[in-house]
Amino acid sequence: MTIWYGGDYNPEQWPREVWPDDVRLMNRAGVNLATVGVFSWAKLEPRPGEYDFDWLDDVLDGLHAGGVRVDLATATASPPPWLAAQHPETLPVTEDGVRLSTGSRQQYCPSSPVYRERARRLVERLVERYAEHPALELWHVNNEYGCHVSHCYCEVSAAAFRTWLEAKYGSIEELNRVWGTAFWSQRYDSFAEIEPPRTAPSFPNPTQLLDFDRFSSDELLACYRAEVEVIRAASDVRITTNFMGFFKPVDYWKWAQHVDIVSDDTYPDPADPVSSAYAAMVRDLMRSLGGGAPWLLMEQSPSAVNWREQNAAKSPGQMRAWSYQAVARGADGVLFFQWRQSQAGSEKFHSGMVPHGGTDTRVWREIEQLGTELRDLSGGEGTASLSGSRVPAHVAIALDWESWWAIEQPASPTSVSYLETLFAWHRAFTALGLVVDFVRADGDLSTYRVVVAPAHLVATDAQLENLAGFAEAGGTLVVGFGTAITDEHLHVRLGGYLGERLRQTLGVWIEEFAPPAAPDLRARGGGTPPPVPLTGDIFGGDATGSVWAESVRVEHAETLATFTGGALAGWPAVTRRAAGAGHAWYVATLPEPAALGRLVSRVVEEAGVEVPAAVANAGDVEAVRRGEFVIAINHGRQTAVLRLEGTDVLTGAPASGLELPPQGVAIVRS
Ligand code: GAL
Ligand code: ZN
């Protein structure tokens, strides 16, 4: 099967004479898929209702003649300036009441009926014209929903929010109950009185905030689904929209049900030493969103981006190494932003597959090399089974957007980064060579041996039943701090934190939070909380934790580690209980990486998860099994020597003893 290779192609930025050269170079680079039209609305519909598709016909025909398939965008991500000129109310408004302007991109209110109607008409015309085009491989709806404008606080959005609330709650009494408006005199007498959570004198109502997050994600999803409906009516070609990794504003669990293939845009910072590990987590998410199905790396940069304060170029080989990391973790395609580096506009300093300097450049040579390799892999003897194949995982982390939104709200026990917490757990498992899936707490957990629920603050009864049931049926459940503190309305579960269901399963309850804290130095720029000391055989002795600590009351569990300092000295930090046919662990802090690593080793060992033997002499080699292959990537600075049996299909060389230089990759059939 094909491994897709290519990128965003914006021919409207170039004179026509360049287009044949584009196709010629795409052929040279092994490009077989081009994403066309992402920002073409203003050119496709220069004046309201006046369409010009001739140029796009030529682009698509040219690509088709060159054997390049097309991922055709619906072009609705950036409305032309005439929309705002005619309908200023389509421009989004920030929580401070600032109306955003034209001259950039994505300047539309997701709830605007005018925007939606205009977008729908454009998509109808596109579908009418291109549904049968022989180059069409994929529909690319909009682009990065919510990237710049995820929440809109305008009057149109306010009205849509009221309608959404009315549908959800039915009566204002029910909303008052759920929002807890007895507090601070917030009682509403009618839905008409409700506003989006705009900037207010003090803390906003937490449930109002959470509902607005839910509403905002749903509104974007409604925009997406409206376009999908138009496409579906006339085309069977697969549909996607590009996700953005762990993107907080948009609940991708809900979205993933509506795409035919998951696709992702990822821009790890080459200057950040944890980028490879973080990117691994993102790729695991993309595979998990599609239930394990192959996904597409829709955008990455060939080298530097232009939107950080400082934009590091990728080091030689790094683009290739990170591309294979995506393939290893389930991607069936590697695409870039963008094909030809722009000459003008705010992305002119963002790298492209065809750089400003042309083809006698490092970036081009690396693009050409990777494309050639992927082409060989797609067609090569015996390697056809790489794409399309699955990545097995026995460990999963429960991921929950609502908990993410809620745990990072103001007026919380302490400041917790949900993502950093998940990342800490993910890294602990990947450091052991284990692949991790992400799951919904109420999803099917039966294929996993270990499930971790970290910082799952907002938990429904059904989720808790599912998690507890997983342990009781023989699984190993690990619950991290900050979990199940509230129900889905953000009402605290009374009678001890963790609530009744987890209290039974874990054999513990939480009496009080006591997170590490620095003196409140806000006026002087803040301080960093000191680590909390811990001890326990599970950590191999003394260790530290951070972010969170609390008084854990043990009822029926073993204490495996304790806090050793301050008011919590002597209190349990890690507990374990045999629960039904399985086990349930509780971890009341975030152990430092080495300690968490030891804890996780014990968990997987006891759960009977086999830890793969090291594939090289160096710890920086990431090795992932996909189908019949093990893909090994050296993210370190030293050459590593492989210990894998089998043959590297990239070179035909035996894998055992193979030297993998920094950024080196081997695809070993074993
Ligand atoms: C993405 C976007 C692309 C391009 C790229 C630059 O967010 O989809 O259009 O702007 O970033 O890194
Ligand atoms: Zn709005």
XYZ file of N, CA, C and O in Angstrom, residues 625 627-630 644-647 655 667-670:
56
model
N 7.218 -1.325 17.437
C 6.756 -2.369 16.518
C 5.509 -1.916 15.797
O 4.554 -1.439 16.384
N 3.174 -3.736 12.832
C 2.992 -4.904 11.964
C 4.185 -5.825 12.086
O 4.595 -6.199 13.185
N 4.767 -6.175 10.948
C 5.897 -7.118 10.964
C 7.237 -6.431 11.177
O 8.286 -7.049 11.029
N 7.223 -5.123 11.430
C 8.472 -4.371 11.477
C 8.737 -3.762 12.842
O 7.803 -3.469 13.579
N 10.021 -3.587 13.134
C 10.393 -2.736 14.258
C 11.126 -1.545 13.658
O 12.106 -1.712 12.918
N 18.994 -5.752 17.136
C 17.795 -6.402 16.610
C 18.155 -7.493 15.614
O 19.064 -7.330 14.805
N 17.397 -8.576 15.658
C 17.559 -9.615 14.635
C 16.690 -9.247 13.438
O 15.618 -8.680 13.600
N 17.150 -9.564 12.265
C 16.355 -9.290 11.066
C 17.123 -8.416 10.088
O 18.329 -8.208 10.233
N 16.403 -7.888 9.115
C 17.045 -7.119 8.052
C 16.474 -5.717 7.994
O 15.260 -5.529 8.101
N 20.336 -6.338 10.642
C 20.110 -5.309 11.662
C 21.056 -5.465 12.845
O 21.472 -4.489 13.457
N 14.501 0.207 9.548
C 13.182 -0.442 9.554
C 13.450 -1.932 9.437
O 13.819 -2.426 8.376
N 13.297 -2.598 10.544
C 13.763 -3.976 10.625
C 12.590 -4.930 10.532
O 11.646 -4.856 11.322
N 12.707 -5.797 9.561
C 11.707 -6.842 9.451
C 12.156 -7.984 10.333
O 13.239 -8.521 10.156
N 11.335 -8.330 11.331
C 11.814 -9.380 12.235
C 10.670 -10.289 12.635
O 9.528 -9.969 12.433
